Each structure stands twice: as structure tokens, then as C-alpha cells.
Coordinates of C-alpha atoms in Angstrom, one line a residue:
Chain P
X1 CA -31.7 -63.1 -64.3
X2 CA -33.0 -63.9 -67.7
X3 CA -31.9 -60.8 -68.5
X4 CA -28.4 -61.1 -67.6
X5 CA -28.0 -64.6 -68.8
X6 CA -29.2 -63.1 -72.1
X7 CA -26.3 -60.6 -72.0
X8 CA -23.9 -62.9 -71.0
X9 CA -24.5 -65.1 -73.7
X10 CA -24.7 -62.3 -76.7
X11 CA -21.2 -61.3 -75.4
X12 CA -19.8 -64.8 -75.1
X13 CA -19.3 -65.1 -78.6
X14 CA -17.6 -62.0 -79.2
X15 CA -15.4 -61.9 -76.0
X16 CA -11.9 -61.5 -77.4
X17 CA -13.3 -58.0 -79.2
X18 CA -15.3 -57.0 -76.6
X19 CA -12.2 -57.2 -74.0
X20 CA -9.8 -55.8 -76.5
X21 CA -12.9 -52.6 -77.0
X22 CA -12.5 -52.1 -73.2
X23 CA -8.9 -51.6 -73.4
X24 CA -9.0 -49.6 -76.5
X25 CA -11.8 -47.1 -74.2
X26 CA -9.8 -47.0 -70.7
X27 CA -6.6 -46.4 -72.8
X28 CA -8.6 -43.4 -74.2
X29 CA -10.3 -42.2 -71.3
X30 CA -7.0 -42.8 -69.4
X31 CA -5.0 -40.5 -71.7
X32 CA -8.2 -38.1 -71.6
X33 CA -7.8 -38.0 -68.2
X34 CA -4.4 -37.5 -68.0
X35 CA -4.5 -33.8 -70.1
X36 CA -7.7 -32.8 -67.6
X37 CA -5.6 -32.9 -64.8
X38 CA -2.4 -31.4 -66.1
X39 CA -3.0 -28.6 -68.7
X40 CA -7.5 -28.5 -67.6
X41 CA -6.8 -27.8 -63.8
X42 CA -4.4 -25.5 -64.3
X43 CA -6.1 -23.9 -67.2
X44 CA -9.2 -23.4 -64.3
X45 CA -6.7 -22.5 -61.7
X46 CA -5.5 -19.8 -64.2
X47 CA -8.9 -18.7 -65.0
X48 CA -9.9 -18.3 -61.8
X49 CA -7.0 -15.8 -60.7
X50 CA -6.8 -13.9 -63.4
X51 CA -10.4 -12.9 -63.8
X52 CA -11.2 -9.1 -63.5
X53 CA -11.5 -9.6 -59.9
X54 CA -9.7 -12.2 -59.3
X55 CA -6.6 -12.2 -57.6
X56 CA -4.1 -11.9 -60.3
X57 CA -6.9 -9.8 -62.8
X58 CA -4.6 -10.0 -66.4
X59 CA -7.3 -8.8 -68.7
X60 CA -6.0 -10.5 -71.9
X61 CA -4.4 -13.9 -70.8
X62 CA -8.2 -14.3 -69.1
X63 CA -9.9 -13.2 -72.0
X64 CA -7.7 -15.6 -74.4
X65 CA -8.2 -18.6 -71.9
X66 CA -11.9 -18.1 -71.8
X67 CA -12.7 -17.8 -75.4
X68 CA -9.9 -21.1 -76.0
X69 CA -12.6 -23.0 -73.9
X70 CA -15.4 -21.8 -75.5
X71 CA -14.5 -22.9 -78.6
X72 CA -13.4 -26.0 -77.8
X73 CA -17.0 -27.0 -76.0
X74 CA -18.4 -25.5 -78.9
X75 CA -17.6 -27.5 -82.0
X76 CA -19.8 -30.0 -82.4
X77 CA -17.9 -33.4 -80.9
X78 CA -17.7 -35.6 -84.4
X79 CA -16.6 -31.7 -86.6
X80 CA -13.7 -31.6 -84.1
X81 CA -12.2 -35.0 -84.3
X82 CA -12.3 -34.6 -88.3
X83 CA -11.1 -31.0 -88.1
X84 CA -8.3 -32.3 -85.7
X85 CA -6.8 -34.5 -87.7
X86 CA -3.9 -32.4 -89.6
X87 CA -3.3 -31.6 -86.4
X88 CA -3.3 -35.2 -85.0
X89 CA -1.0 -35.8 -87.9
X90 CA 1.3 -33.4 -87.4
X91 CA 1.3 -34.7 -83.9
X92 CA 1.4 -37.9 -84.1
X93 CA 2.7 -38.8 -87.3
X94 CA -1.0 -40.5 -88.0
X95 CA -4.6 -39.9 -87.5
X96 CA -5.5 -43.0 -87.0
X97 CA -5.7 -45.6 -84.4
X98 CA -6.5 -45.3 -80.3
X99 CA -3.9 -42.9 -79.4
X100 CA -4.7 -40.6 -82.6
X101 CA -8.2 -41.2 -81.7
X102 CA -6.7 -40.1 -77.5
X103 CA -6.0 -36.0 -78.7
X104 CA -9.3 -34.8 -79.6
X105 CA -10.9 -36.2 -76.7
X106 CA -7.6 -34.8 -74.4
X107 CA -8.6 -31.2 -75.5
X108 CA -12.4 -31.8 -74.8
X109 CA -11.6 -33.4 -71.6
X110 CA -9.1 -30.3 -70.7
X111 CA -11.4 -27.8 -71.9
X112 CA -14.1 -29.0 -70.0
X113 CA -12.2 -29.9 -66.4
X114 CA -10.7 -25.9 -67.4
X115 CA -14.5 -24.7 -66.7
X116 CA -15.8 -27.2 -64.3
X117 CA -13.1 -26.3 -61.5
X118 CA -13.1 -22.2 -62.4
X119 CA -16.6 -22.9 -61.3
X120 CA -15.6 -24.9 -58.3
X121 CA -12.8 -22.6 -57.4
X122 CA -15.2 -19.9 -57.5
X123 CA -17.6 -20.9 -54.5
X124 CA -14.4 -20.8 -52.2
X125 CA -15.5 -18.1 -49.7
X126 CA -13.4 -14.7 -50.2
X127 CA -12.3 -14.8 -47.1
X128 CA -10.3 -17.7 -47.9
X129 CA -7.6 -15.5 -50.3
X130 CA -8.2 -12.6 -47.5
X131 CA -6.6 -14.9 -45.3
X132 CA -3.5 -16.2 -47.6
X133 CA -3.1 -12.7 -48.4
X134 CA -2.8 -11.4 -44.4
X135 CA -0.4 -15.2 -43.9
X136 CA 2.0 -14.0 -46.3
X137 CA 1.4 -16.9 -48.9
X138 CA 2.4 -17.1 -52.4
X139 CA 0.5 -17.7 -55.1
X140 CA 1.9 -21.0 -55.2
X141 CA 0.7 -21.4 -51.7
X142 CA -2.4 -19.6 -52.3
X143 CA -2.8 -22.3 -54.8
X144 CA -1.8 -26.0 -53.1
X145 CA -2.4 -24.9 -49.6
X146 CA -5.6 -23.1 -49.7
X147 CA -7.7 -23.2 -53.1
X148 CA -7.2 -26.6 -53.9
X149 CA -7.7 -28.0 -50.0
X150 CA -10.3 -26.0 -49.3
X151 CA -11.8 -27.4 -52.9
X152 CA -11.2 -31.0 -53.1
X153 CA -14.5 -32.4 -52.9
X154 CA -15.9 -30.5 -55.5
X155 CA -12.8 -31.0 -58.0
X156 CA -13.4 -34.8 -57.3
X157 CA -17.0 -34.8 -58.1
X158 CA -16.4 -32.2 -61.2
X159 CA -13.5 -35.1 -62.6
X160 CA -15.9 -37.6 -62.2
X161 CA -18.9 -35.9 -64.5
X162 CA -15.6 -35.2 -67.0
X163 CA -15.0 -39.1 -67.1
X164 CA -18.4 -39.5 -67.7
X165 CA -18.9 -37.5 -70.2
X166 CA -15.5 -38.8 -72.1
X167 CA -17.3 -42.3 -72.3
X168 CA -20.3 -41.1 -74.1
X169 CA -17.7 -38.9 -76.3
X170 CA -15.2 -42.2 -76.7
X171 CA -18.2 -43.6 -78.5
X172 CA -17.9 -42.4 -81.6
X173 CA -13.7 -42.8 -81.6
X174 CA -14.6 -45.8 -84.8
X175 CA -14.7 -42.8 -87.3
X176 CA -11.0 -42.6 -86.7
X177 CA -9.7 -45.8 -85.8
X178 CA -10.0 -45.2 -82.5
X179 CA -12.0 -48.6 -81.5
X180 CA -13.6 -48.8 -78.1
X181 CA -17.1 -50.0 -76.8
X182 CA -19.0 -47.9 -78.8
X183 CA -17.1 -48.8 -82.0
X184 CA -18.1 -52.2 -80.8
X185 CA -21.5 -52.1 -80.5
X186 CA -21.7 -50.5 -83.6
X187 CA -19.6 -53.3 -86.1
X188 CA -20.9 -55.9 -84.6
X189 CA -24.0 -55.0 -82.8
X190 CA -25.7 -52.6 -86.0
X191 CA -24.3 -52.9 -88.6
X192 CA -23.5 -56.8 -88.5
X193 CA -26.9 -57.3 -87.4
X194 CA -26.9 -58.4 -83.8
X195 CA -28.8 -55.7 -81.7
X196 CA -28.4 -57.9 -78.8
X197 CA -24.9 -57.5 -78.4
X198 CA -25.4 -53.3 -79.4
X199 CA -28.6 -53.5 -76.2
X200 CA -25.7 -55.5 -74.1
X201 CA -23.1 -52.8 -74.8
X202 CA -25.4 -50.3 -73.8
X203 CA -26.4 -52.0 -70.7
X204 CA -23.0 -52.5 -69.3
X205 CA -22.2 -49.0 -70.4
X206 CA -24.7 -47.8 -67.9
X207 CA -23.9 -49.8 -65.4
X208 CA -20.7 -48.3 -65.7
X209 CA -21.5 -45.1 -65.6
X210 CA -23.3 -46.1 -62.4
X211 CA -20.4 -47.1 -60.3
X212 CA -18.1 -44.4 -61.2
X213 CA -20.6 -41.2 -60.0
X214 CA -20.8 -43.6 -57.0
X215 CA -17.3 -44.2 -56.4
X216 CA -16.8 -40.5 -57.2
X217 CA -19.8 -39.0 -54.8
X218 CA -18.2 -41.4 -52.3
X219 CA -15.0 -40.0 -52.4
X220 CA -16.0 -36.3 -52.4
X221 CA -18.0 -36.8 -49.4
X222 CA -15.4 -38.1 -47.5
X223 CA -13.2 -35.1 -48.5
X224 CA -15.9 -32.4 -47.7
X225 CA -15.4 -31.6 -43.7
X226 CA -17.6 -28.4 -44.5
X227 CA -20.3 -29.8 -42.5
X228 CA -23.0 -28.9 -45.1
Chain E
X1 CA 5.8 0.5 -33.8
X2 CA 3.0 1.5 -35.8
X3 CA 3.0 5.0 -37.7
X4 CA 0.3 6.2 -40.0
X5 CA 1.2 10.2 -41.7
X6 CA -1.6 12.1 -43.6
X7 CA -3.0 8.3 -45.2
X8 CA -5.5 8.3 -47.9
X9 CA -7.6 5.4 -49.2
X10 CA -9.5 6.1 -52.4
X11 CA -11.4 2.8 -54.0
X12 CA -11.7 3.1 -57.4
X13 CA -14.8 1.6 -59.8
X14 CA -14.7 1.8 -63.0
X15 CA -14.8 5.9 -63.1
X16 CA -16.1 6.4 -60.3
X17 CA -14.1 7.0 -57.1
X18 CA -14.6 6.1 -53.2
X19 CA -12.8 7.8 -50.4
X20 CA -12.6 5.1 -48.1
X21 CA -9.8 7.3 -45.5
X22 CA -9.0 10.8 -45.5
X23 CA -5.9 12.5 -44.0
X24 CA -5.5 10.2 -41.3
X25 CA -2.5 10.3 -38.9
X26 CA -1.8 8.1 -35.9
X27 CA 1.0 6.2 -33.8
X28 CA 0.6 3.0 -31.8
X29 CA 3.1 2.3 -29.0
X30 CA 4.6 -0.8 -28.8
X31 CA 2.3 -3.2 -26.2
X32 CA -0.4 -0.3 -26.6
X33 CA -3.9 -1.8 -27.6
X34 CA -5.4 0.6 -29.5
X35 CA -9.3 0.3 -30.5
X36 CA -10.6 1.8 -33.8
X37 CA -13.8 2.2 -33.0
X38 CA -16.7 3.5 -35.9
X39 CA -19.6 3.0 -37.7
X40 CA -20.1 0.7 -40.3
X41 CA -18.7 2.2 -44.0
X42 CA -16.2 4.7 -41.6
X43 CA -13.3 2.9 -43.2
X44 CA -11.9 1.0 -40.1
X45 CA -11.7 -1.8 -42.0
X46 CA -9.7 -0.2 -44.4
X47 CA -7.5 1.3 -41.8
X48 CA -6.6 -2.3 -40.0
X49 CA -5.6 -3.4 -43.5
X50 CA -3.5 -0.4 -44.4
X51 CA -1.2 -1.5 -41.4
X52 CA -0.4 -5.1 -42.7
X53 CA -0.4 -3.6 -46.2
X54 CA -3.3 -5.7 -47.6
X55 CA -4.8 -2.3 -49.4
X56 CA -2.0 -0.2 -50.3
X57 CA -2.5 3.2 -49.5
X58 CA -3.5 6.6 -52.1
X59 CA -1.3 8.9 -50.5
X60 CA 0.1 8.8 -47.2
X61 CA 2.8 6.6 -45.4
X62 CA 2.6 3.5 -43.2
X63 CA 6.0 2.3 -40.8
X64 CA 5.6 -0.6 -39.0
X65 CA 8.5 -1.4 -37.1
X66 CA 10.2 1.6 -38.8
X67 CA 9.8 0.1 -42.2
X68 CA 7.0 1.2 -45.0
X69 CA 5.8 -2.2 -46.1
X70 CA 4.9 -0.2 -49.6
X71 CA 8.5 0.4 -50.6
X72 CA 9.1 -3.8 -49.9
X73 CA 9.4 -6.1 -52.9
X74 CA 6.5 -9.0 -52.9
X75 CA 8.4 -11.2 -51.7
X76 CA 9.9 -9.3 -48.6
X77 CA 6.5 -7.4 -47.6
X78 CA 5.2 -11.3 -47.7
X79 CA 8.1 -12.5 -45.3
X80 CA 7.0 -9.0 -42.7
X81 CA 3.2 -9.7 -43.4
X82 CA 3.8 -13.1 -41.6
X83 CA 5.2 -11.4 -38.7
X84 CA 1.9 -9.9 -38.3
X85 CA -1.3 -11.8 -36.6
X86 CA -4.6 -11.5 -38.2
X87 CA -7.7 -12.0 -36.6
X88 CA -11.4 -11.9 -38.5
X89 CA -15.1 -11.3 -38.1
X90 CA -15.7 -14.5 -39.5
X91 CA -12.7 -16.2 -38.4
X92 CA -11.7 -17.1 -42.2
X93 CA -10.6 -21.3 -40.8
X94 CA -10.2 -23.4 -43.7
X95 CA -13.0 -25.7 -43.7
X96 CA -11.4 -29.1 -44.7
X97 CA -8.4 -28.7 -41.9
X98 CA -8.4 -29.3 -38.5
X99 CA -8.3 -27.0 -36.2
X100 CA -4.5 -28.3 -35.4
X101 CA -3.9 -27.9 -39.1
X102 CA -5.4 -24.5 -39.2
X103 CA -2.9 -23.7 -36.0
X104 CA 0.0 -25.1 -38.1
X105 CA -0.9 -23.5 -41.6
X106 CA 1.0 -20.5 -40.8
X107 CA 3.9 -22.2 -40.2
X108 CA 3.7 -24.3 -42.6
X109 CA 3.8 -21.6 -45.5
X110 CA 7.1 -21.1 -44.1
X111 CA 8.2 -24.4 -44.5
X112 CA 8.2 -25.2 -40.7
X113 CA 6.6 -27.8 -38.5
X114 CA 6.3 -27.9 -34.6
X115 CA 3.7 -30.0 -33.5
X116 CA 4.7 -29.4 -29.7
X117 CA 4.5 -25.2 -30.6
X118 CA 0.7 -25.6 -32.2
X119 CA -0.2 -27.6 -29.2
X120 CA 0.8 -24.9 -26.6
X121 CA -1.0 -21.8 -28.9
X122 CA -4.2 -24.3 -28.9
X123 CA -3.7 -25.1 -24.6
X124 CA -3.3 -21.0 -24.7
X125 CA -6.7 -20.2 -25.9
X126 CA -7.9 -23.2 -24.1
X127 CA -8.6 -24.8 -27.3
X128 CA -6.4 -28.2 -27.0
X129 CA -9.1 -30.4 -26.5
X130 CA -10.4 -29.5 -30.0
X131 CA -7.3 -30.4 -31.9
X132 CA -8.3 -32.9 -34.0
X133 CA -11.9 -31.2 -34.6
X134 CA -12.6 -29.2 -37.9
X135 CA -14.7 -26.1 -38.0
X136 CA -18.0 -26.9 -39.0
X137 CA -18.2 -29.3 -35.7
X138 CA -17.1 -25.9 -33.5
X139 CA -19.2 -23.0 -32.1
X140 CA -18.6 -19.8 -33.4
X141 CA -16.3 -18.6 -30.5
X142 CA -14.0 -21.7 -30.2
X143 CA -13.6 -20.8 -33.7
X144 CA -12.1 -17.5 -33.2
X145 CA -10.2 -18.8 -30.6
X146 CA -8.4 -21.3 -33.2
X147 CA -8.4 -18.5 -35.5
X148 CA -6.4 -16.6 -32.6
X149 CA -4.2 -19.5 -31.7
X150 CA -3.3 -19.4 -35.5
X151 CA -2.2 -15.7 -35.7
X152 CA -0.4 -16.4 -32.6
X153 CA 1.6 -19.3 -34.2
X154 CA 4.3 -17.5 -35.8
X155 CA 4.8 -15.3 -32.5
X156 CA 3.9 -12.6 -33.9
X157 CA 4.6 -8.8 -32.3
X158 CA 1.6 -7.3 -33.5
X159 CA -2.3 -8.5 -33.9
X160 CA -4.7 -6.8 -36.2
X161 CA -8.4 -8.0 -35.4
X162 CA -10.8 -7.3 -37.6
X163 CA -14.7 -6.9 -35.4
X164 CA -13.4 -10.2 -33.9
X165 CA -16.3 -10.7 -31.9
X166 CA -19.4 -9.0 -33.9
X167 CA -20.2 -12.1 -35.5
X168 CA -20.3 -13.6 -32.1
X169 CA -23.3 -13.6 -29.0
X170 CA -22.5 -11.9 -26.1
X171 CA -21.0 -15.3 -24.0
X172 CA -18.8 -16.4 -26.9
X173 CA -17.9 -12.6 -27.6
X174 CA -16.8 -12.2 -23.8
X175 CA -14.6 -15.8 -24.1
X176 CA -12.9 -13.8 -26.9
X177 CA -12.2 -10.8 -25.5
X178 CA -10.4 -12.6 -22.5
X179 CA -8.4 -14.6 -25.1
X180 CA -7.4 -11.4 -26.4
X181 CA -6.6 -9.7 -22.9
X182 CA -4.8 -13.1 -22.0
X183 CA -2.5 -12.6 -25.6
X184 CA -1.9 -9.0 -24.0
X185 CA -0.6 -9.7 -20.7
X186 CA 1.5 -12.9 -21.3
X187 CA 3.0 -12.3 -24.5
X188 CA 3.1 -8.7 -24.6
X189 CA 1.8 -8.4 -28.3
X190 CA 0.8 -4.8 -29.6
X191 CA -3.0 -5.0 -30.6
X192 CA -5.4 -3.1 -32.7
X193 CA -9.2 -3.9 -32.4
X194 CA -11.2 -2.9 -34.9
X195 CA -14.9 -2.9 -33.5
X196 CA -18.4 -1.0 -33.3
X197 CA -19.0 -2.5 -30.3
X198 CA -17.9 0.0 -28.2
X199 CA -18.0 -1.9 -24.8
X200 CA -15.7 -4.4 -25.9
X201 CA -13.4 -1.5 -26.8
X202 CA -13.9 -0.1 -23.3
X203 CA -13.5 -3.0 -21.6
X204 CA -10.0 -4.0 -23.4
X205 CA -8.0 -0.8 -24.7
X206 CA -5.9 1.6 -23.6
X207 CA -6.9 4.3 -26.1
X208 CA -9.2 4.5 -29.1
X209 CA -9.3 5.8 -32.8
X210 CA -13.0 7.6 -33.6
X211 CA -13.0 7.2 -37.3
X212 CA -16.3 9.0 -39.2
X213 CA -16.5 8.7 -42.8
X214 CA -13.2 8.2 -43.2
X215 CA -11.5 10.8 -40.9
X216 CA -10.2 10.7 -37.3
X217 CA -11.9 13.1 -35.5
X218 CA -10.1 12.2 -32.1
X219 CA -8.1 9.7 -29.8
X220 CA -10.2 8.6 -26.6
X221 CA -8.1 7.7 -23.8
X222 CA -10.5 4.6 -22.6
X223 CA -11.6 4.8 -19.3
X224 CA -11.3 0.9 -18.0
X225 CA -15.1 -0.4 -17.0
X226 CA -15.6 -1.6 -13.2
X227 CA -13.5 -4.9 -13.1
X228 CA -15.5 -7.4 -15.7
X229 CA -17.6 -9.7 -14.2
X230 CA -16.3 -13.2 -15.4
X231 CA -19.1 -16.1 -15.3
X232 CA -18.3 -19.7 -15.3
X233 CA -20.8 -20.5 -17.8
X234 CA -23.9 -19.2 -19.7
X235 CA -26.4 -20.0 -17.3
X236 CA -24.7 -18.1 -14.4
X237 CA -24.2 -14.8 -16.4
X238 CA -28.1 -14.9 -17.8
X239 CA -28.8 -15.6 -14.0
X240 CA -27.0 -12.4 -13.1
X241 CA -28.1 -10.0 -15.8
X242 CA -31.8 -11.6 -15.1
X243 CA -31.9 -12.1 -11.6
X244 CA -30.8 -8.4 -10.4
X245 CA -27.0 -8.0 -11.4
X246 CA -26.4 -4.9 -13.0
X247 CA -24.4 -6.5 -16.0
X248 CA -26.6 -4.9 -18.8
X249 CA -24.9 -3.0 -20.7
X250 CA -25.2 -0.9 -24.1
X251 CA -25.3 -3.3 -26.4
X252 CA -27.9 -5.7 -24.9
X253 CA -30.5 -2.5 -24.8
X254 CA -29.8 -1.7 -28.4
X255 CA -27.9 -4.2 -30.4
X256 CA -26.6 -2.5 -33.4
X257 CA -28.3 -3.4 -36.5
X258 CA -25.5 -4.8 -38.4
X259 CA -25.0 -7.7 -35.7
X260 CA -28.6 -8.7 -35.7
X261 CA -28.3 -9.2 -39.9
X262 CA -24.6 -10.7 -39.8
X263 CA -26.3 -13.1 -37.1
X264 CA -29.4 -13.5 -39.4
X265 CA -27.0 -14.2 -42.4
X266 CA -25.2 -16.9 -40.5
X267 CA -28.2 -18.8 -39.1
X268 CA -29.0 -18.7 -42.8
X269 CA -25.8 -20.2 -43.9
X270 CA -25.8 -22.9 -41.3
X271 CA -29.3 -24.1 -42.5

């Protein structure tokens, strides 16, 4: 109790940055998000059919898919937000600011969501494309009616370790403007001398973290009728 | 209905290159059930799935119906393939759908719902009371049953099974077959069996394919068994067999080897 009284009074004083840091980090995350599930999904759904033995196999677009991912996971998080920003400028208009700070962390956040559901795509049983081969499906179908359904749980809990890890990355969004928690903690918690609010920070960030793997394994689990 | 002239099936790996069918020629009448009986690796496997076109033949032709499915466009030999029921060895249900839902899925890839229809398949293979149940809480031959209810949902004129009962013991394995013998006489579908288990092919077909490493070396015409002994439940039929019936048959002295390790590899899969 002492504890939390503690945090709750180190962030008392700072409340109108602190609340306007969260919205800065959800508006991030959110955007982050946003460019996993609409170009990473499909960039995993893509990788997964056209792999050698895949089946759609296309040697090349595979190849240039996989290697775009790699590099991507690669670079070192804070060398790819500085060697984005031409791009974010080009973009944008400007480099700095949350939503400049939003596009390097929306091709991490794709890039990694690309991989994550390849690999959950890739424990669907065979038979299962046997099957919407012998029913006559599209690829379409093969896609939204078998891979994804027969998937779900596991692209749940694979979005969830995404959102996680987009937090930790978010952290370091201040070089750019970006603002957020971590930005926070570091102004006013290090470098203006009040490691109380920066331990704080760090406590609620955990805490955090907490309650979304749990909402996440909750949600999976209820989607998973495999019986395992 | 079914025509097969001179096909070949050669798999090919890398550089090197497997002859999976050689030469083979065959017709199936229409309302015929024909069994392809063989070892395993004697390609008839590769033979059911030459029919609906799922491997495309080396050389050869294929009509069903009259029509060569490899002279279709995609998108037509999809619309025929869905005119043709598919049963499997491992009964291939999609896990997170009912079994309703699995019944419906066919139908639904053709952008057509009938609840009352995918009740009737499911009361057909005496599977209704499971609607609303998914796989994983099924035995293995209530499974195959939905699995058979859902090849049977688009009414389709011919069935391909594919060893639908060797992953299956004996009790649940005879439940198929009657399912299957049931699909025969009331809806008068044309059906190839692919098995090993050669009393399951005697006790269902008219005639049957001997395939050996990948060539027919003859047509059987089956000799029906003594009228099959149906048993209410498990306990009566291990009575009979134990207690001076004279219901052993082949398979029960020497169970093929490949049954014992699929059976092995499921009991793993379930733990």
C-alpha cells in the first residue's frame, strides 16, 4: 500500500503530462497496430502460400517477402527510426512529432506480425488445404474460410506479443518527437531528477504489460476448440 | 462415369523422379462401388486423387462424367471438384467449427445456406445429436461420419474415400462402413474406396482395383461376405467374437502394420 500511495503521489504532480504521454503511446501503438493487421497479416498470409511448398510456391515474390522482413527485424530499433526519417519526411511532410514517430514502429510492427502468423499459419495440419483443395475453394476461401478459422487463437496470442513488444519499442519514440511514457519517464523521471516518477512509470508499464498477455491468453483460449 | 486411359503419375524431387502410377486403365459404372485395394506406397492414393483432379496426371486421360477435368480452367474444374464428395483417413474436420458448421462449409464456399439440408445429412449418418459439438469432443468414427455428412452436403454423384476407416478400430470402422453402404443404397452415389483393409472392401464393393507398385494387375469381381453380422454395441460384438461366434476375421489375426503406427501416432497426438 505504501507502495502504491508512493506512486500515486510521484505522479500526482505531473498528471496533465503523464495523461497526455498515454495518449501520445496508444495513439502510436494504435497506428502500429493498425499496419500489423492490414499489410503484416497479409504479408504472413503471402508468405505462407507462396513458400516452396506451399500452396501457391512463387520462388521470387517469397524470396523478396522474406529477406524484406529480415531486414526490417534486423536493424537495430533506434538506427531505423533515424534512418527512416527521409523517408518519414517524404511521407509525412515531417519527421517529427507522434504520427512521424507512428511509421517506423508500423513497419516493425508489420514486419514482425508478417513472421509471427507464417509461423502460426504453418502448424495448420496439411490436411486442412487437402481438404479446401478436394471442396473446390479459392484461394480466397482457402484463406478466410479455412487458414484463418482454423488459426485464430494463435493469430490472437501472436498480436498480443506484437503489442507488447511495440510498448517497449514506443519507448524510445522522444528521439523523434514522438512523446509517450517512456519519453516521460525519461524528461522528467532522469534527466529532471525524479527517479520516482521514472520507477512509477516503469511500474505501471508492467502492470500493463500484465493485463494485456492476460486479456490476450484469455481471448485465444476461448477461440481454440482444438481440445489440446 | 468414371474413365481412366493408359494414366501415369510421375512425382518429381528436385532431379530425381518417382513413378507413383504406371499405365493404368479403368472404368467405373455409374452406382458401381469400386474398391482400390493395395499396399501401402502402391499409389492408390494417387489414383483416388487423379479422379477429382487433385494431382494432375503425367500422361494419360481422366473423364468424369465425360469431361477431362485437366482441360478445365481453375475456376470451372473448382465448380466440378465440388460436385465430388471427399472422404479421408483422418477425416480432415476443421477443428474450431462445429460439426454443423463442418456440414455447412461446403455449401457455404458456394455461397449457400440451408440449415434444414445440413440437418438431414447430419440425421443421415445418425450424427444430429452432435450438431453443435466440435471435433475434438467426438470419437474418431462420429467424426468420419460428420466428415461423410459433409461430402454428402452438396449431393454429390460421386464419393472418393480415401482409407476412410484405417485410422479407425474395428467397432467405429464397421459404423462407417454402414454409413457408407447406407449413402449407396438411398442415394445412389457412385463410390470408390480406397483401402488395404481388404475385408472392408469385401464386405462393401462390387468389384476391386489390385494396384502393385503402381500398376493394375487385375479387377476382382468381390464375392459378398456371409450377410454382416450387425451388433448393437461394442460389448455385444466383443461378446460374439469372444464367446464362440465366428466373427474373426483377417484383420483381427494380423492387423497390418501401418494401422497399429497410424493408431500409435494418434494416441500420441491426443496426449
Amino acid at each position: 500500500m505504501e507502495l502504491l500511495d508512493a506512486v500515486g503521489e510521484s505522479l500526482a504532480s505531473r498528471r496533465g503530462e503523464i495523461i497526455q504521454a498515454v495518449v501520445e503511446t496508444i495513439a502510436m501503438i494504435g497506428n502500429a497496430l493498425l499496419a500489423a493487421v492490414l499489410v503484416g497479416l497479409p504479408g504472413g498470409t503471402l508468405l505462407y502460400l507462396t513458400r516452396p511448398a506451399g500452396p501457391h510456391p512463387r520462388r521470387t515474390l517469397h524470396a523478396a517477402l522474406d529477406a524484406a522482413v529480415n531486414v526490417v527485424r534486423s536493424v537495430p530499433f533506434l538506427l531505423f527510426v533515424v534512418a527512416l526519417i527521409p523517408f518519414t519526411r517524404w511521407l509525412l511532410g515531417t519527421s517529427f512529432g507522434t504520427l512521424a514517430a507512428s511509421v517506423p514502429l508500423a513497419f516493425v510492427a508489420a514486419a514482425l506480425y508478417a513472421r509471427f502468423s507464417e509461423q502460426t499459419l504453418l502448424e495448420i495440419p496439411p490436411q486442412t488445404v487437402e481438404l479446401s483443395r478436394a471442396l473446390g475453394a479459392s484461394t480466397w476461401q482457402l484463406i478466410t474460410r479455412f487458414l484463418y478459422p482454423e488459426a485464430r487463437s494463435g493469430l490472437v496470442l501472436s498480436l498480443t506479443t506484437v503489442t507488447i513488444s511495440l510498448i517497449s519499442y514506443s519507448t524510445i519514440m522522444g528521439v523523434v518527437g514522438g512523446g509517450g511514457v517512456g519519453d516521460f519517464a525519461i524528461r522528467y523521471g532522469y534527466q529532471a531528477y525524479e527517479p520516482e516518477l521514472m520507477y512509477s512509470t516503469i511500474l505501471i508499464m508492467v502492470v500493463i504489460v500484465m493485463l494485456i498477455q492476460a486479456a490476450g491468453t484469455q481471448l485465444a483460449r476461448r477461440l481454440d476448440r482444438r481440445g489440446r | 462415369m468414371i474413365e481412366l486411359a493408359g494414366v501415369s503419375k510421375t512425382y518429381r524431387r528436385g532431379g530425381d523422379e518417382a513413378p507413383a502410377l504406371h499405365d493404368v486403365s479403368l472404368t467405373v459404372a455409374r452406382g458401381e462401388m469400386l474398391g482400390v485395394v493395395g499396399e501401402s506406397g502402391s499409389g492408390k492414393s494417387t489414383l483416388l486423387r487423379l479422379i477429382n483432379h487433385l494431382e494432375a496426371p503425367t500422361a494419360g486421360t481422366v473423364h468424369v462424367d465425360g469431361e477431362d477435368l485437366a482441360r478445365l480452367a481453375p475456376r470451372a474444374r473448382r465448380r466440378r471438384r465440388r460436385r465430388i464428395g471427399m472422404v479421408f483417413q483422418q477425416f480432415n474436420l476443421l477443428a474450431n467449427k462445429t460439426a454443423a458448421a463442418n456440414v455447412a462449409l461446403p455449401l457455404a464456399l458456394q455461397r449457400r445456406r440451408d440449415a434444414e439440408h445440413v440437418r438431414r445429412m447430419l440425421e443421415f449418418v445418425g450424427m444430429a445429436d452432435h450438431a453443435a459439438s466440435y471435433p475434438a469432443q467426438l470419437s474418431g468414427g462420429q467424426q468420419q461420419r460428420v466428415a461423410i455428412a459433409r461430402a454428402l452436403s452438396t449431393d454429390p454423384h460421386l464419393l472418393l474415400c480415401d482409407e476412410p476407416t484405417s485410422a479407425l478400430d474395428d467397432h467405429h470402422a464397421s459404423e462407417v462402413m454402414e454409413t457408407l453402404a447406407a449413402v449407396r443404397r438411398e442415394l445412389d452415389t457412385t463410390i470408390v474406396l480406397v483401402s488395404h483393409e481388404l475385408d472392408v472392401v469385401r464386405g462393401s464393393c462390387d468389384r476391386a482395383a489390385i494396384l502393385e507398385e503402381g500398376r493394375l494387375t487385375g479387377v476382382a469381381d468381390v464375392v459378398a461376405p456371409p450377410p454382416a453380422q450387425t451388433f448393437s454395441s461394442y460389448a455385444a460384438r466383443v461378446r460374439h467374437v469372444l464367446e464362440g461366434g465366428s466373427d474373426r476375421r483377417e484383420s483381427e489375426l494380423r492387423e497390418p502394420r501401418e494401422a497399429r503406427e497410424a493408431a500409435a501416432a494418434r494416441e500420441e497426438g491426443a496426449a
